[in-house]
Short mmCIF file of C-alpha atoms in Angstrom, two decimals:
data_model
loop_
_atom_site.label_atom_id
_atom_site.label_comp_id
_atom_site.label_asym_id
_atom_site.label_seq_id
_atom_site.Cartn_x
_atom_site.Cartn_y
_atom_site.Cartn_z
CA GLN A 1 -8.52 -3.16 -17.61
CA VAL A 2 -7.60 -1.05 -14.21
CA GLN A 3 -4.05 0.37 -15.27
CA LEU A 4 -2.22 2.59 -13.00
CA LEU A 5 0.88 3.78 -15.15
CA GLN A 6 3.59 5.60 -13.43
CA SER A 7 6.44 8.20 -14.77
CA GLY A 8 10.35 7.19 -14.65
CA THR A 9 13.17 6.99 -12.29
CA GLU A 10 14.45 10.14 -10.96
CA VAL A 11 17.61 11.12 -9.36
CA LYS A 12 17.84 14.57 -7.39
CA ARG A 13 20.09 16.49 -5.09
CA PRO A 14 19.25 17.59 -1.51
CA GLY A 15 16.54 20.38 -1.32
CA ALA A 16 15.28 20.01 -4.83
CA SER A 17 11.67 19.29 -5.99
CA VAL A 18 10.37 16.17 -7.80
CA ARG A 19 7.10 15.34 -9.61
CA VAL A 20 5.99 11.70 -10.26
CA SER A 21 2.91 10.79 -12.23
CA CYS A 22 -0.03 8.49 -12.21
CA LYS A 23 -1.71 7.57 -15.41
CA THR A 24 -4.80 5.76 -15.15
CA SER A 25 -6.98 3.81 -17.26
CA GLY A 26 -9.73 1.35 -17.62
CA TYR A 27 -12.43 2.96 -14.76
CA THR A 28 -13.87 6.25 -14.00
CA PHE A 29 -11.10 8.50 -12.65
CA ILE A 30 -13.50 10.66 -10.21
CA ASN A 31 -15.32 7.54 -8.58
CA PHE A 32 -12.13 6.16 -6.54
CA GLY A 33 -9.41 7.82 -4.14
CA LEU A 34 -5.71 7.49 -4.80
CA ASN A 35 -3.05 7.07 -2.59
CA TRP A 36 0.72 7.21 -2.80
CA VAL A 37 2.60 4.82 -0.38
CA ARG A 38 6.50 4.75 -0.60
CA GLN A 39 8.99 2.31 0.23
CA ALA A 40 12.81 3.03 1.18
CA PRO A 41 15.18 0.45 0.43
CA GLU A 42 14.58 -3.12 1.89
CA GLN A 43 12.11 -1.48 4.03
CA GLY A 44 8.08 -1.81 4.96
CA LEU A 45 5.75 0.48 3.27
CA GLU A 46 4.85 3.58 4.45
CA TRP A 47 1.63 5.77 3.15
CA VAL A 48 2.17 9.16 1.96
CA GLY A 49 -1.19 11.06 1.11
CA TRP A 50 -4.32 10.76 -0.21
CA ILE A 51 -6.81 12.45 -2.52
CA SER A 52 -9.77 12.94 -4.14
CA PRO A 53 -10.17 13.05 -7.52
CA TYR A 54 -13.48 13.88 -7.09
CA THR A 55 -13.67 16.87 -4.40
CA GLY A 56 -9.43 17.49 -4.68
CA ASP A 57 -9.55 17.05 -1.10
CA THR A 58 -6.13 15.66 0.17
CA ASP A 59 -4.71 13.70 3.53
CA TYR A 60 -0.94 13.67 4.09
CA ALA A 61 0.84 11.43 6.03
CA GLN A 62 2.83 13.56 9.24
CA SER A 63 6.31 12.81 7.87
CA VAL A 64 5.77 15.16 4.68
CA GLN A 65 3.40 17.25 5.55
CA GLY A 66 4.24 20.76 4.16
CA ARG A 67 6.67 19.50 1.22
CA VAL A 68 4.35 17.41 -0.38
CA THR A 69 0.99 18.25 -2.83
CA LEU A 70 -1.06 16.05 -4.29
CA THR A 71 -2.84 17.00 -7.58
CA THR A 72 -5.14 15.23 -10.35
CA ASP A 73 -6.00 15.94 -13.97
CA THR A 74 -9.50 14.71 -14.47
CA ALA A 75 -9.21 15.49 -18.29
CA THR A 76 -6.23 13.05 -18.90
CA SER A 77 -7.19 10.96 -15.64
CA THR A 78 -3.57 11.60 -14.14
CA ALA A 79 -2.78 11.72 -10.84
CA TYR A 80 0.86 13.60 -9.30
CA MET A 81 2.67 13.83 -6.31
CA ASP A 82 4.89 16.73 -5.61
CA LEU A 83 7.47 16.57 -3.09
CA ARG A 84 9.83 19.20 -2.24
CA SER A 85 13.30 20.29 -0.11
CA LEU A 86 13.98 16.77 -0.84
CA ARG A 87 16.30 14.89 1.90
CA SER A 88 18.17 12.10 1.26
CA ASP A 89 15.26 9.85 3.62
CA ASP A 90 13.23 10.63 0.86
CA THR A 91 15.01 7.97 -1.64
CA ALA A 92 12.81 5.37 -2.03
CA LEU A 93 10.12 3.80 -4.55
CA TYR A 94 7.06 5.29 -4.76
CA TYR A 95 3.82 3.80 -5.49
CA CYS A 96 0.36 5.58 -6.59
CA ALA A 97 -2.73 2.86 -5.22
CA ARG A 98 -6.40 3.37 -6.17
CA THR A 99 -8.84 2.89 -2.76
CA ASN A 100 -11.27 0.56 -3.25
CA GLY A 101 -14.70 2.30 -2.55
CA ASN A 102 -15.87 2.54 0.94
CA ASP A 103 -13.37 -0.08 2.33
CA HIS A 104 -10.17 1.69 1.53
CA ALA A 105 -8.01 -0.54 0.61
CA PHE A 106 -5.26 -0.34 -1.85
CA ASP A 107 -7.11 -2.58 -5.03
CA VAL A 108 -4.80 -1.47 -7.58
CA TRP A 109 -1.44 -0.35 -7.70
CA GLY A 110 1.23 1.06 -9.98
CA GLN A 111 4.06 -0.31 -10.88
CA GLY A 112 6.40 2.32 -8.50
CA THR A 113 8.58 5.41 -8.87
CA MET A 114 11.93 5.42 -7.74
CA VAL A 115 13.11 8.20 -6.48
CA THR A 116 16.88 8.85 -5.54
CA VAL A 117 18.28 12.02 -3.65
CA SER A 118 22.29 12.63 -3.41
CA SER A 119 24.56 14.98 -3.68
CA ASP B 1 -1.23 7.50 15.00
CA ILE B 2 -2.56 3.12 14.87
CA GLN B 3 0.91 0.88 15.12
CA MET B 4 0.65 -2.14 13.17
CA THR B 5 2.44 -5.36 14.80
CA GLN B 6 2.92 -8.19 12.45
CA SER B 7 4.35 -11.40 13.83
CA PRO B 8 6.59 -13.26 12.78
CA SER B 9 8.76 -11.15 11.15
CA SER B 10 9.61 -13.94 9.09
CA LEU B 11 9.13 -17.59 8.90
CA SER B 12 10.12 -20.74 6.59
CA ALA B 13 8.00 -23.17 5.33
CA PHE B 14 7.53 -25.84 3.08
CA VAL B 15 5.12 -26.34 0.08
CA GLY B 16 2.56 -27.54 1.50
CA ASP B 17 2.26 -26.52 4.80
CA ARG B 18 -0.72 -24.32 6.38
CA VAL B 19 0.57 -20.76 7.15
CA THR B 20 -0.80 -18.20 9.69
CA ILE B 21 0.77 -14.52 10.12
CA THR B 22 -0.94 -12.24 12.77
CA CYS B 23 -1.34 -8.42 12.86
CA ARG B 24 -2.14 -6.16 15.86
CA ALA B 25 -3.16 -2.60 15.99
CA SER B 26 -2.45 -0.47 18.97
CA GLN B 27 -6.38 0.40 19.14
CA ARG B 28 -9.67 -0.70 17.79
CA ILE B 29 -10.16 -0.71 14.07
CA SER B 30 -13.38 -2.77 13.59
CA ASN B 31 -12.42 -4.97 10.45
CA TYR B 32 -10.97 -2.31 8.80
CA LEU B 33 -7.75 -4.64 8.04
CA ASN B 34 -6.44 -5.66 5.14
CA TRP B 35 -3.42 -7.94 3.68
CA TYR B 36 -1.00 -7.62 0.50
CA GLN B 37 1.68 -9.97 -0.57
CA GLN B 38 4.68 -8.79 -2.26
CA LYS B 39 7.28 -10.15 -4.08
CA PRO B 40 10.63 -9.23 -4.68
CA GLY B 41 10.91 -6.42 -7.35
CA ARG B 42 7.00 -5.95 -7.66
CA ALA B 43 4.68 -3.73 -5.89
CA PRO B 44 2.20 -5.22 -3.53
CA THR B 45 -1.20 -6.72 -4.46
CA LEU B 46 -4.47 -7.00 -2.37
CA LEU B 47 -5.15 -10.54 -1.24
CA ILE B 48 -8.08 -9.69 1.73
CA TYR B 49 -9.89 -6.64 2.41
CA ARG B 50 -11.98 -5.92 5.31
CA ALA B 51 -10.32 -8.75 7.24
CA SER B 52 -11.85 -11.87 5.58
CA ARG B 53 -12.94 -10.88 1.95
CA LEU B 54 -11.09 -12.36 -0.53
CA HIS B 55 -10.18 -9.93 -3.53
CA SER B 56 -10.86 -10.72 -6.67
CA GLY B 57 -8.64 -13.35 -8.57
CA VAL B 58 -7.13 -14.11 -5.24
CA ALA B 59 -6.82 -18.01 -4.42
CA SER B 60 -9.05 -19.70 -2.05
CA ARG B 61 -6.24 -20.89 0.23
CA PHE B 62 -5.62 -17.67 1.37
CA SER B 63 -8.18 -16.50 4.37
CA GLY B 64 -8.42 -13.98 6.66
CA SER B 65 -10.02 -13.49 10.17
CA GLY B 66 -10.37 -11.00 13.56
CA SER B 67 -11.90 -8.16 14.61
CA GLY B 68 -11.09 -5.16 17.02
CA THR B 69 -7.28 -5.18 17.50
CA HIS B 70 -6.32 -9.20 16.60
CA PHE B 71 -6.10 -10.45 12.90
CA THR B 72 -4.82 -13.14 10.72
CA LEU B 73 -4.04 -14.48 7.36
CA THR B 74 -3.83 -17.73 6.63
CA ILE B 75 -2.67 -19.27 3.79
CA SER B 76 -4.23 -23.37 3.80
CA SER B 77 -1.73 -25.07 1.61
CA LEU B 78 1.61 -23.22 0.90
CA GLN B 79 2.44 -22.75 -2.81
CA PRO B 80 5.96 -22.59 -4.45
CA GLU B 81 4.42 -19.01 -5.53
CA ASP B 82 3.36 -18.05 -2.27
CA PHE B 83 7.13 -17.22 -0.80
CA ALA B 84 6.79 -13.47 -0.65
CA THR B 85 6.38 -10.74 1.92
CA TYR B 86 2.87 -10.05 3.26
CA TYR B 87 2.03 -7.11 4.74
CA CYS B 88 -1.02 -6.29 6.98
CA HIS B 89 -2.59 -2.42 6.76
CA GLN B 90 -5.20 -0.74 8.66
CA SER B 91 -7.97 1.85 6.39
CA TYR B 92 -10.20 2.45 9.54
CA THR B 93 -8.50 5.94 9.82
CA THR B 94 -5.69 8.23 8.62
CA PRO B 95 -2.85 8.16 8.54
CA ARG B 96 -3.13 4.94 6.65
CA THR B 97 -0.19 2.33 8.54
CA PHE B 98 1.07 -0.96 7.78
CA GLY B 99 2.54 -3.97 9.55
CA GLN B 100 6.62 -4.04 8.96
CA GLY B 101 6.03 -7.36 7.00
CA THR B 102 6.05 -11.10 7.36
CA LYS B 103 9.08 -12.41 4.91
CA VAL B 104 7.24 -16.03 4.11
CA GLU B 105 10.61 -18.16 2.68
CA ILE B 106 11.94 -21.80 2.48
#
């Protein structure tokens, strides 16, 4: 079955960087886009960005533009989110989520990775 | 950016009730509207995509309707496992945006 398995909890100081990984299985990796969505504690969902594993095209939310880079490794079917210059308001649960083709809905989600930014 | 506004923010209901949640978009999004369910401590799961299409494996008591700027999610007969938070999401354009969520509780 289709699975997205994310890396573990991260605790970082303000100004540091973090890398979160999302290892996929059960489908052809390059055929589906991948999104990153975050959820601050007790808050709603915020889209962070999207990447096409086929073309490498990316699109980012304004709130993280210039600080985030999404990449993929097609050899291992893994997606990565690098977030730099971390701030306290980056503290959130970060999810990767697959796009279901042209409908652009998020049909499969990872389990989430908690990133805490604290001095 | 397209703003998505859900109502109500929360509601109390009983098992067996018919529940309707509304989502409004700040501009027309055709039918690129999706609904997710999120239970505490869990990732969201897709219920409905393209406004009215039931995602694989989702119970038929869930249904969606609407087009343009006004959309609804209906649960025809609320079950104990349906107590959760529901989010609408527009996939018409980027940045993708979500509603603020509707918490369904007893």
